[in-house]
mmCIF file of C-alpha atoms in Angstrom:
data_model
loop_
_atom_site.group_PDB
_atom_site.id
_atom_site.type_symbol
_atom_site.label_atom_id
_atom_site.label_comp_id
_atom_site.label_asym_id
_atom_site.label_seq_id
_atom_site.Cartn_x
_atom_site.Cartn_y
_atom_site.Cartn_z
ATOM 1 C CA UNK A 1 164.465 -41.376 -115.117
ATOM 2 C CA UNK A 2 164.642 -37.654 -115.689
ATOM 3 C CA UNK A 3 167.840 -35.756 -114.964
ATOM 4 C CA UNK A 4 168.518 -33.104 -112.351
ATOM 5 C CA UNK A 5 166.162 -30.150 -112.173
ATOM 6 C CA UNK A 6 168.530 -27.731 -110.433
ATOM 7 C CA UNK A 7 171.935 -27.397 -108.772
ATOM 8 C CA UNK A 8 172.986 -24.416 -106.680
ATOM 9 C CA UNK A 9 175.758 -22.579 -108.595
ATOM 10 C CA UNK A 10 177.358 -21.094 -105.458
ATOM 11 C CA UNK A 11 177.967 -24.014 -103.066
ATOM 12 C CA UNK A 12 176.310 -26.955 -104.895
ATOM 13 C CA UNK A 13 174.194 -27.691 -101.838
ATOM 14 C CA UNK A 14 170.543 -27.007 -102.730
ATOM 15 C CA UNK A 15 168.217 -28.857 -100.313
ATOM 16 C CA UNK A 16 164.647 -28.662 -98.935
ATOM 17 C CA UNK A 17 163.115 -27.044 -102.060
ATOM 18 C CA UNK A 18 159.658 -25.477 -102.262
ATOM 19 C CA UNK A 19 158.215 -24.162 -105.558
ATOM 20 C CA UNK A 20 155.450 -21.584 -106.043
ATOM 21 C CA UNK A 21 154.199 -19.492 -108.984
ATOM 22 C CA UNK A 22 154.310 -15.702 -108.807
ATOM 23 C CA UNK A 23 151.664 -13.222 -109.997
ATOM 24 C CA UNK A 24 153.045 -13.391 -113.549
ATOM 25 C CA UNK A 25 152.981 -17.187 -113.702
ATOM 26 C CA UNK A 26 156.731 -17.710 -113.324
ATOM 27 C CA UNK A 27 158.026 -20.452 -111.055
ATOM 28 C CA UNK A 28 160.042 -19.485 -107.979
ATOM 29 C CA UNK A 29 162.050 -22.003 -105.945
ATOM 30 C CA UNK A 30 163.185 -21.329 -102.374
ATOM 31 C CA UNK A 31 165.707 -23.734 -100.862
ATOM 32 C CA UNK A 32 168.294 -24.213 -98.116
ATOM 33 C CA UNK A 33 171.648 -23.205 -99.593
ATOM 34 C CA UNK A 34 173.980 -25.636 -97.819
ATOM 35 C CA UNK A 35 177.662 -24.823 -98.061
ATOM 36 C CA UNK A 36 178.666 -28.161 -99.590
ATOM 37 C CA UNK A 37 181.817 -27.074 -101.413
ATOM 38 C CA UNK A 38 182.676 -23.981 -99.370
ATOM 39 C CA UNK A 39 186.499 -23.902 -99.132
ATOM 40 C CA UNK A 40 186.478 -23.435 -95.338
ATOM 41 C CA UNK A 41 182.997 -23.854 -93.838
ATOM 42 C CA UNK A 42 184.265 -24.708 -90.345
ATOM 43 C CA UNK A 43 184.570 -27.946 -88.338
ATOM 44 C CA UNK A 44 182.002 -30.675 -87.887
ATOM 45 C CA UNK A 45 178.642 -29.952 -89.479
ATOM 46 C CA UNK A 46 179.189 -26.204 -89.757
ATOM 47 C CA UNK A 47 178.749 -26.656 -93.528
ATOM 48 C CA UNK A 48 175.087 -27.549 -92.932
ATOM 49 C CA UNK A 49 174.694 -24.384 -90.836
ATOM 50 C CA UNK A 50 175.463 -20.775 -91.708
ATOM 51 C CA UNK A 51 173.030 -21.228 -94.586
ATOM 52 C CA UNK A 52 170.935 -18.664 -96.415
ATOM 53 C CA UNK A 53 167.732 -19.312 -98.369
ATOM 54 C CA UNK A 54 168.619 -19.523 -102.030
ATOM 55 C CA UNK A 55 166.162 -18.452 -104.724
ATOM 56 C CA UNK A 56 165.871 -19.686 -108.312
ATOM 57 C CA UNK A 57 163.410 -18.766 -111.048
ATOM 58 C CA UNK A 58 161.992 -20.474 -114.125
ATOM 59 C CA UNK A 59 159.553 -19.544 -116.874
ATOM 60 C CA UNK A 60 158.555 -23.128 -117.647
ATOM 61 C CA UNK A 61 159.369 -25.125 -114.499
ATOM 62 C CA UNK A 62 162.165 -26.993 -116.280
ATOM 63 C CA UNK A 63 165.006 -24.538 -116.947
ATOM 64 C CA UNK A 64 166.088 -22.714 -113.794
ATOM 65 C CA UNK A 65 168.335 -19.719 -113.164
ATOM 66 C CA UNK A 66 169.834 -18.599 -109.876
ATOM 67 C CA UNK A 67 168.249 -15.382 -108.546
ATOM 68 C CA UNK A 68 170.240 -14.806 -105.341
ATOM 69 C CA UNK A 69 169.675 -15.219 -101.608
ATOM 70 C CA UNK A 70 167.278 -13.887 -98.995
ATOM 71 C CA UNK A 71 169.567 -11.714 -96.895
ATOM 72 C CA UNK A 72 168.546 -10.555 -93.398
ATOM 73 C CA UNK A 73 168.028 -6.819 -92.914
ATOM 74 C CA UNK A 74 166.439 -4.556 -90.310
ATOM 75 C CA UNK A 75 162.861 -5.527 -91.227
ATOM 76 C CA UNK A 76 163.214 -9.133 -92.300
ATOM 77 C CA UNK A 77 164.641 -10.634 -95.480
ATOM 78 C CA UNK A 78 165.360 -9.145 -98.904
ATOM 79 C CA UNK A 79 166.263 -10.888 -102.145
ATOM 80 C CA UNK A 80 169.751 -9.915 -103.264
ATOM 81 C CA UNK A 81 171.245 -10.967 -106.575
ATOM 82 C CA UNK A 82 174.610 -11.555 -104.943
ATOM 83 C CA UNK A 83 176.621 -14.346 -103.321
ATOM 84 C CA UNK A 84 175.879 -15.162 -99.675
ATOM 85 C CA UNK A 85 178.217 -13.667 -97.055
ATOM 86 C CA UNK A 86 181.596 -15.317 -96.609
ATOM 87 C CA UNK A 87 181.231 -15.300 -92.805
ATOM 88 C CA UNK A 88 177.567 -15.964 -91.926
ATOM 89 C CA UNK A 89 176.273 -15.229 -88.446
ATOM 90 C CA UNK A 90 173.056 -17.257 -88.458
ATOM 91 C CA UNK A 91 171.370 -20.299 -89.979
ATOM 92 C CA UNK A 92 168.205 -20.459 -92.096
ATOM 93 C CA UNK A 93 166.696 -23.811 -93.041
ATOM 94 C CA UNK A 94 163.791 -25.398 -94.881
ATOM 95 C CA UNK A 95 161.335 -22.673 -95.919
ATOM 96 C CA UNK A 96 157.681 -23.343 -96.617
ATOM 97 C CA UNK A 97 155.916 -20.695 -98.697
ATOM 98 C CA UNK A 98 152.133 -20.380 -99.063
ATOM 99 C CA UNK A 99 149.647 -17.793 -100.326
ATOM 100 C CA UNK A 100 146.839 -17.083 -97.851
ATOM 101 C CA UNK A 101 144.565 -15.405 -100.417
ATOM 102 C CA UNK A 102 145.952 -11.958 -99.686
ATOM 103 C CA UNK A 103 149.718 -12.244 -99.312
ATOM 104 C CA UNK A 104 152.594 -14.677 -99.223
ATOM 105 C CA UNK A 105 153.714 -16.248 -95.976
ATOM 106 C CA UNK A 106 156.988 -18.026 -95.265
ATOM 107 C CA UNK A 107 157.598 -20.377 -92.351
ATOM 108 C CA UNK A 108 161.336 -20.598 -91.881
ATOM 109 C CA UNK A 109 163.538 -22.567 -89.472
ATOM 110 C CA UNK A 110 166.073 -20.295 -87.762
ATOM 111 C CA UNK A 111 169.105 -21.145 -85.628
ATOM 112 C CA UNK A 112 171.383 -18.632 -83.940
ATOM 113 C CA UNK A 113 174.989 -18.731 -85.108
ATOM 114 C CA UNK A 114 176.773 -21.469 -87.060
ATOM 115 C CA UNK A 115 176.810 -24.606 -84.871
ATOM 116 C CA UNK A 116 179.440 -27.297 -85.377
ATOM 117 C CA UNK A 117 177.189 -30.064 -83.980
ATOM 118 C CA UNK A 118 173.656 -31.200 -84.745
ATOM 119 C CA UNK A 119 172.547 -31.243 -81.120
ATOM 120 C CA UNK A 120 172.607 -28.759 -78.251
ATOM 121 C CA UNK A 121 171.083 -25.574 -79.690
ATOM 122 C CA UNK A 122 167.502 -24.291 -80.114
ATOM 123 C CA UNK A 123 165.701 -24.327 -83.456
ATOM 124 C CA UNK A 124 162.697 -22.067 -84.041
ATOM 125 C CA UNK A 125 160.089 -21.694 -86.786
ATOM 126 C CA UNK A 126 159.638 -18.016 -87.690
ATOM 127 C CA UNK A 127 156.908 -16.445 -89.844
ATOM 128 C CA UNK A 128 157.520 -13.825 -92.559
ATOM 129 C CA UNK A 129 155.054 -12.117 -94.925
ATOM 130 C CA UNK A 130 155.521 -10.677 -98.415
ATOM 131 C CA UNK A 131 153.584 -9.137 -101.279
ATOM 132 C CA UNK A 132 156.159 -9.894 -103.992
ATOM 133 C CA UNK A 133 158.227 -12.939 -102.918
ATOM 134 C CA UNK A 134 161.306 -10.691 -102.745
ATOM 135 C CA UNK A 135 160.890 -8.504 -99.655
ATOM 136 C CA UNK A 136 159.829 -10.327 -96.502
ATOM 137 C CA UNK A 137 158.738 -8.673 -93.249
ATOM 138 C CA UNK A 138 159.527 -10.654 -90.119
ATOM 139 C CA UNK A 139 156.404 -11.377 -88.049
ATOM 140 C CA UNK A 140 158.108 -13.467 -85.384
ATOM 141 C CA UNK A 141 158.625 -16.956 -83.977
ATOM 142 C CA UNK A 142 155.768 -19.381 -83.386
ATOM 143 C CA UNK A 143 155.227 -20.877 -79.924
ATOM 144 C CA UNK A 144 155.264 -24.585 -80.754
ATOM 145 C CA UNK A 145 155.761 -27.828 -78.847
ATOM 146 C CA UNK A 146 159.455 -27.361 -77.998
ATOM 147 C CA UNK A 147 162.543 -25.329 -78.830
ATOM 148 C CA UNK A 148 163.768 -28.037 -81.209
ATOM 149 C CA UNK A 149 161.354 -27.585 -84.119
ATOM 150 C CA UNK A 150 162.152 -27.498 -87.847
ATOM 151 C CA UNK A 151 160.650 -28.193 -91.294
ATOM 152 C CA UNK A 152 157.283 -26.411 -91.363
ATOM 153 C CA UNK A 153 154.495 -27.369 -93.787
ATOM 154 C CA UNK A 154 151.295 -25.280 -93.816
ATOM 155 C CA UNK A 155 147.939 -25.856 -95.535
ATOM 156 C CA UNK A 156 144.264 -24.962 -95.196
ATOM 157 C CA UNK A 157 142.265 -28.082 -94.360
ATOM 158 C CA UNK A 158 138.698 -29.238 -95.130
ATOM 159 C CA UNK A 159 137.362 -27.943 -91.795
ATOM 160 C CA UNK A 160 138.501 -24.422 -92.736
ATOM 161 C CA UNK A 161 141.354 -24.368 -90.250
ATOM 162 C CA UNK A 162 144.972 -23.825 -91.153
ATOM 163 C CA UNK A 163 147.382 -26.472 -89.942
ATOM 164 C CA UNK A 164 151.116 -26.393 -89.491
ATOM 165 C CA UNK A 165 152.989 -29.694 -89.387
ATOM 166 C CA UNK A 166 156.612 -29.755 -88.262
ATOM 167 C CA UNK A 167 159.389 -32.006 -87.008
ATOM 168 C CA UNK A 168 159.712 -31.937 -83.224
ATOM 169 C CA UNK A 169 163.168 -33.229 -82.404
ATOM 170 C CA UNK A 170 162.318 -33.189 -78.686
ATOM 171 C CA UNK A 171 159.603 -35.799 -79.333
ATOM 172 C CA UNK A 172 161.713 -38.412 -81.050
ATOM 173 C CA UNK A 173 161.890 -36.525 -84.363
ATOM 174 C CA UNK A 174 158.246 -37.142 -85.225
ATOM 175 C CA UNK A 175 155.668 -34.836 -86.830
ATOM 176 C CA UNK A 176 153.704 -32.527 -84.544
ATOM 177 C CA UNK A 177 150.789 -30.331 -85.633
ATOM 178 C CA UNK A 178 149.268 -26.983 -84.661
ATOM 179 C CA UNK A 179 146.008 -25.473 -85.918
ATOM 180 C CA UNK A 180 144.746 -21.918 -86.413
ATOM 181 C CA UNK A 181 141.578 -20.158 -87.483
ATOM 182 C CA UNK A 182 143.384 -17.035 -88.681
ATOM 183 C CA UNK A 183 147.137 -17.767 -89.039
ATOM 184 C CA UNK A 184 147.682 -15.614 -85.951
ATOM 185 C CA UNK A 185 146.748 -17.712 -82.903
ATOM 186 C CA UNK A 186 147.983 -21.303 -82.992
ATOM 187 C CA UNK A 187 146.726 -24.235 -80.900
ATOM 188 C CA UNK A 188 149.040 -27.167 -80.255
ATOM 189 C CA UNK A 189 147.315 -30.374 -81.345
ATOM 190 C CA UNK A 190 149.890 -32.989 -80.408
ATOM 191 C CA UNK A 191 151.404 -35.603 -82.705
ATOM 192 C CA UNK A 192 150.227 -36.070 -86.278
ATOM 193 C CA UNK A 193 152.650 -38.823 -87.318
ATOM 194 C CA UNK A 194 154.540 -40.833 -84.702
ATOM 195 C CA UNK A 195 156.536 -44.027 -84.898
ATOM 196 C CA UNK A 196 159.865 -44.178 -86.711
ATOM 197 C CA UNK A 197 161.890 -40.959 -86.645
ATOM 198 C CA UNK A 198 161.518 -38.754 -89.712
ATOM 199 C CA UNK A 199 161.490 -35.149 -90.926
ATOM 200 C CA UNK A 200 160.354 -32.826 -93.702
ATOM 201 C CA UNK A 201 156.553 -33.249 -93.863
ATOM 202 C CA UNK A 202 154.938 -32.296 -97.186
ATOM 203 C CA UNK A 203 151.117 -32.078 -97.151
ATOM 204 C CA UNK A 204 148.754 -31.739 -100.135
ATOM 205 C CA UNK A 205 145.347 -32.784 -101.497
ATOM 206 C CA UNK A 206 145.104 -35.010 -104.580
ATOM 207 C CA UNK A 207 142.604 -37.534 -105.967
ATOM 208 C CA UNK A 208 140.058 -37.214 -103.162
ATOM 209 C CA UNK A 209 142.613 -37.685 -100.367
ATOM 210 C CA UNK A 210 144.967 -35.618 -98.293
ATOM 211 C CA UNK A 211 148.531 -36.907 -98.364
ATOM 212 C CA UNK A 212 151.576 -36.401 -96.174
ATOM 213 C CA UNK A 213 155.063 -37.410 -97.257
ATOM 214 C CA UNK A 214 157.805 -37.645 -94.630
ATOM 215 C CA UNK A 215 161.514 -38.227 -95.134
ATOM 216 C CA UNK A 216 162.716 -41.324 -93.252
ATOM 217 C CA UNK A 217 166.306 -40.988 -94.555
ATOM 218 C CA UNK A 218 165.775 -44.229 -96.497
ATOM 219 C CA UNK A 219 163.063 -42.917 -98.822
ATOM 220 C CA UNK A 220 159.735 -41.246 -98.124
ATOM 221 C CA UNK A 221 156.808 -42.701 -96.208
ATOM 222 C CA UNK A 222 153.302 -41.929 -97.499
ATOM 223 C CA UNK A 223 150.356 -41.196 -95.192
ATOM 224 C CA UNK A 224 146.795 -40.425 -96.286
ATOM 225 C CA UNK A 225 143.727 -38.828 -94.707
ATOM 226 C CA UNK A 226 140.180 -37.824 -95.597
ATOM 227 C CA UNK A 227 140.246 -34.737 -93.380
ATOM 228 C CA UNK A 228 143.967 -33.847 -92.978
ATOM 229 C CA UNK A 229 143.595 -34.645 -89.265
ATOM 230 C CA UNK A 230 143.593 -38.458 -88.851
ATOM 231 C CA UNK A 231 146.328 -40.179 -90.885
ATOM 232 C CA UNK A 232 147.004 -43.757 -91.954
ATOM 233 C CA UNK A 233 150.190 -45.064 -93.519
ATOM 234 C CA UNK A 234 150.081 -46.354 -97.080
ATOM 235 C CA UNK A 235 151.405 -49.912 -97.002
ATOM 236 C CA UNK A 236 153.357 -51.386 -94.116
ATOM 237 C CA UNK A 237 156.054 -49.851 -91.970
ATOM 238 C CA UNK A 238 158.634 -50.457 -94.681
ATOM 239 C CA UNK A 239 156.553 -49.150 -97.601
ATOM 240 C CA UNK A 240 158.355 -46.192 -99.184
ATOM 241 C CA UNK A 241 158.647 -44.126 -102.344
ATOM 242 C CA UNK A 242 161.901 -42.768 -103.780
ATOM 243 C CA UNK A 243 163.877 -45.487 -102.010
ATOM 244 C CA UNK A 244 165.854 -46.605 -105.059
ATOM 245 C CA UNK A 245 169.647 -46.513 -104.759
ATOM 246 C CA UNK A 246 170.850 -47.708 -108.149
ATOM 247 C CA UNK A 247 170.838 -46.479 -111.707
ATOM 248 C CA UNK A 248 171.580 -43.218 -113.465
ATOM 249 C CA UNK A 249 169.517 -40.039 -113.698
ATOM 250 C CA UNK A 250 170.801 -37.614 -116.276
ATOM 251 C CA UNK A 251 174.436 -38.366 -115.543
ATOM 252 C CA UNK A 252 174.270 -38.524 -111.734
ATOM 253 C CA UNK A 253 173.798 -41.627 -109.568
ATOM 254 C CA UNK A 254 170.315 -42.397 -108.267
ATOM 255 C CA UNK A 255 170.000 -42.085 -104.499
ATOM 256 C CA UNK A 256 167.087 -41.891 -102.077
ATOM 257 C CA UNK A 257 164.753 -38.914 -102.303
ATOM 258 C CA UNK A 258 164.911 -36.483 -99.391
ATOM 259 C CA UNK A 259 162.888 -33.557 -97.977
ATOM 260 C CA UNK A 260 160.802 -31.848 -100.640
ATOM 261 C CA UNK A 261 157.457 -30.203 -101.361
ATOM 262 C CA UNK A 262 154.493 -30.840 -103.648
ATOM 263 C CA UNK A 263 152.727 -28.510 -106.073
ATOM 264 C CA UNK A 264 149.323 -29.695 -107.357
ATOM 265 C CA UNK A 265 147.954 -28.830 -110.799
ATOM 266 C CA UNK A 266 144.557 -30.440 -111.355
ATOM 267 C CA UNK A 267 144.778 -34.238 -111.270
ATOM 268 C CA UNK A 268 148.582 -34.233 -111.331
ATOM 269 C CA UNK A 269 151.159 -33.201 -108.806
ATOM 270 C CA UNK A 270 154.889 -32.496 -108.911
ATOM 271 C CA UNK A 271 157.137 -33.478 -106.010
ATOM 272 C CA UNK A 272 160.321 -31.396 -105.921
ATOM 273 C CA UNK A 273 162.939 -32.998 -103.681
ATOM 274 C CA UNK A 274 166.688 -33.335 -103.256
ATOM 275 C CA UNK A 275 169.192 -36.178 -103.176
ATOM 276 C CA UNK A 276 172.844 -36.705 -102.282
ATOM 277 C CA UNK A 277 173.873 -38.538 -105.481
ATOM 278 C CA UNK A 278 177.469 -39.181 -104.357
ATOM 279 C CA UNK A 279 176.723 -40.250 -100.778
ATOM 280 C CA UNK A 280 175.361 -43.663 -99.843
ATOM 281 C CA UNK A 281 174.379 -42.653 -96.325
ATOM 282 C CA UNK A 282 177.418 -44.153 -94.592
ATOM 283 C CA UNK A 283 179.166 -42.126 -91.912
ATOM 284 C CA UNK A 284 181.959 -39.867 -93.109
ATOM 285 C CA UNK A 285 184.850 -40.621 -90.778
ATOM 286 C CA UNK A 286 187.978 -38.661 -89.926
ATOM 287 C CA UNK A 287 189.954 -40.635 -92.510
ATOM 288 C CA UNK A 288 187.639 -39.692 -95.352
ATOM 289 C CA UNK A 289 189.505 -37.733 -98.007
ATOM 290 C CA UNK A 290 188.378 -34.115 -98.252
ATOM 291 C CA UNK A 291 187.444 -34.548 -101.914
ATOM 292 C CA UNK A 292 185.226 -37.481 -100.998
ATOM 293 C CA UNK A 293 183.641 -35.529 -98.146
ATOM 294 C CA UNK A 294 182.826 -32.603 -100.442
ATOM 295 C CA UNK A 295 181.353 -34.908 -103.072
ATOM 296 C CA UNK A 296 179.179 -36.569 -100.435
ATOM 297 C CA UNK A 297 177.895 -33.175 -99.276
ATOM 298 C CA UNK A 298 176.808 -32.065 -102.747
ATOM 299 C CA UNK A 299 173.069 -32.195 -103.381
ATOM 300 C CA UNK A 300 170.866 -32.060 -106.453
ATOM 301 C CA UNK A 301 167.206 -31.090 -106.864
ATOM 302 C CA UNK A 302 164.949 -33.430 -108.838
ATOM 303 C CA UNK A 303 161.247 -33.598 -109.617
ATOM 304 C CA UNK A 304 158.871 -36.556 -109.733
ATOM 305 C CA UNK A 305 155.268 -36.976 -110.842
ATOM 306 C CA UNK A 306 152.658 -38.026 -108.283
ATOM 307 C CA UNK A 307 149.249 -39.451 -109.139
ATOM 308 C CA UNK A 308 146.513 -41.382 -107.369
ATOM 309 C CA UNK A 309 145.560 -44.837 -108.657
ATOM 310 C CA UNK A 310 142.943 -46.929 -106.815
ATOM 311 C CA UNK A 311 143.257 -44.652 -103.771
ATOM 312 C CA UNK A 312 147.033 -45.184 -103.616
ATOM 313 C CA UNK A 313 149.680 -42.549 -104.236
ATOM 314 C CA UNK A 314 152.032 -43.500 -107.056
ATOM 315 C CA UNK A 315 155.377 -41.807 -107.663
ATOM 316 C CA UNK A 316 157.353 -41.761 -110.933
ATOM 317 C CA UNK A 317 160.822 -40.220 -110.850
#
């Protein structure tokens, strides 16, 4: 197994990565910069909130350097080669970044303040646009199925329409979908993937199929489609990829793969995802030592190769 691709040098909490290539061919990674080893993040799950979007760059897709954070300003977001603020006033999660043929668009989950609990506060998906991946103008929030929506994934589908898939926590944490002719007006199209709760949809075309990966917190489920509208699960209800929990990967323990994104290059595709190498998924109780809690919070970004064999998606870490 290959070793880690990237670790955030500020708080060691890089999650939800998405990778694109800029006009010069360089790779740019946007990710949720969780405050895993912040010395005083606040009580409860405040460490998962108060997050900025971290940015890293690479010339070859293998060696990455930290480029800073997207810091809110009067017009939107601007890349700053500086540490995030010590006392954040808002939460940014799980960006998706696409190019629409003219400009870049980001679909970003936003939460007011720095909540201490998972539940009880609205989550909104907000659109931004950019010409250079550094300065982002805020367009505004999307009117989606509820006020508990996160984890956007956007793609143009075979029928010419754009679709946005997202986790709707108000609908049992399943994947909802909206469609648009022009990326301006969105129509709510109900549930794309139901069943077992999940998050973090990643949608892409490869090998004659459309594929959607979703994070079930025990590995990723694979769904396929001919038209990116009607989906069927690959294998049974317990069929997963990246569900291994033993071994070593470049000096860190192997754990389940979590929320990521896919970049396709011809017949091959790269899945960039994160893991919690030092956390086995068990609940961290009040008696957990602080050092253990911090280690469990740390996250690492990996990459895996995806390919299609006999109409099945195959994943190699």
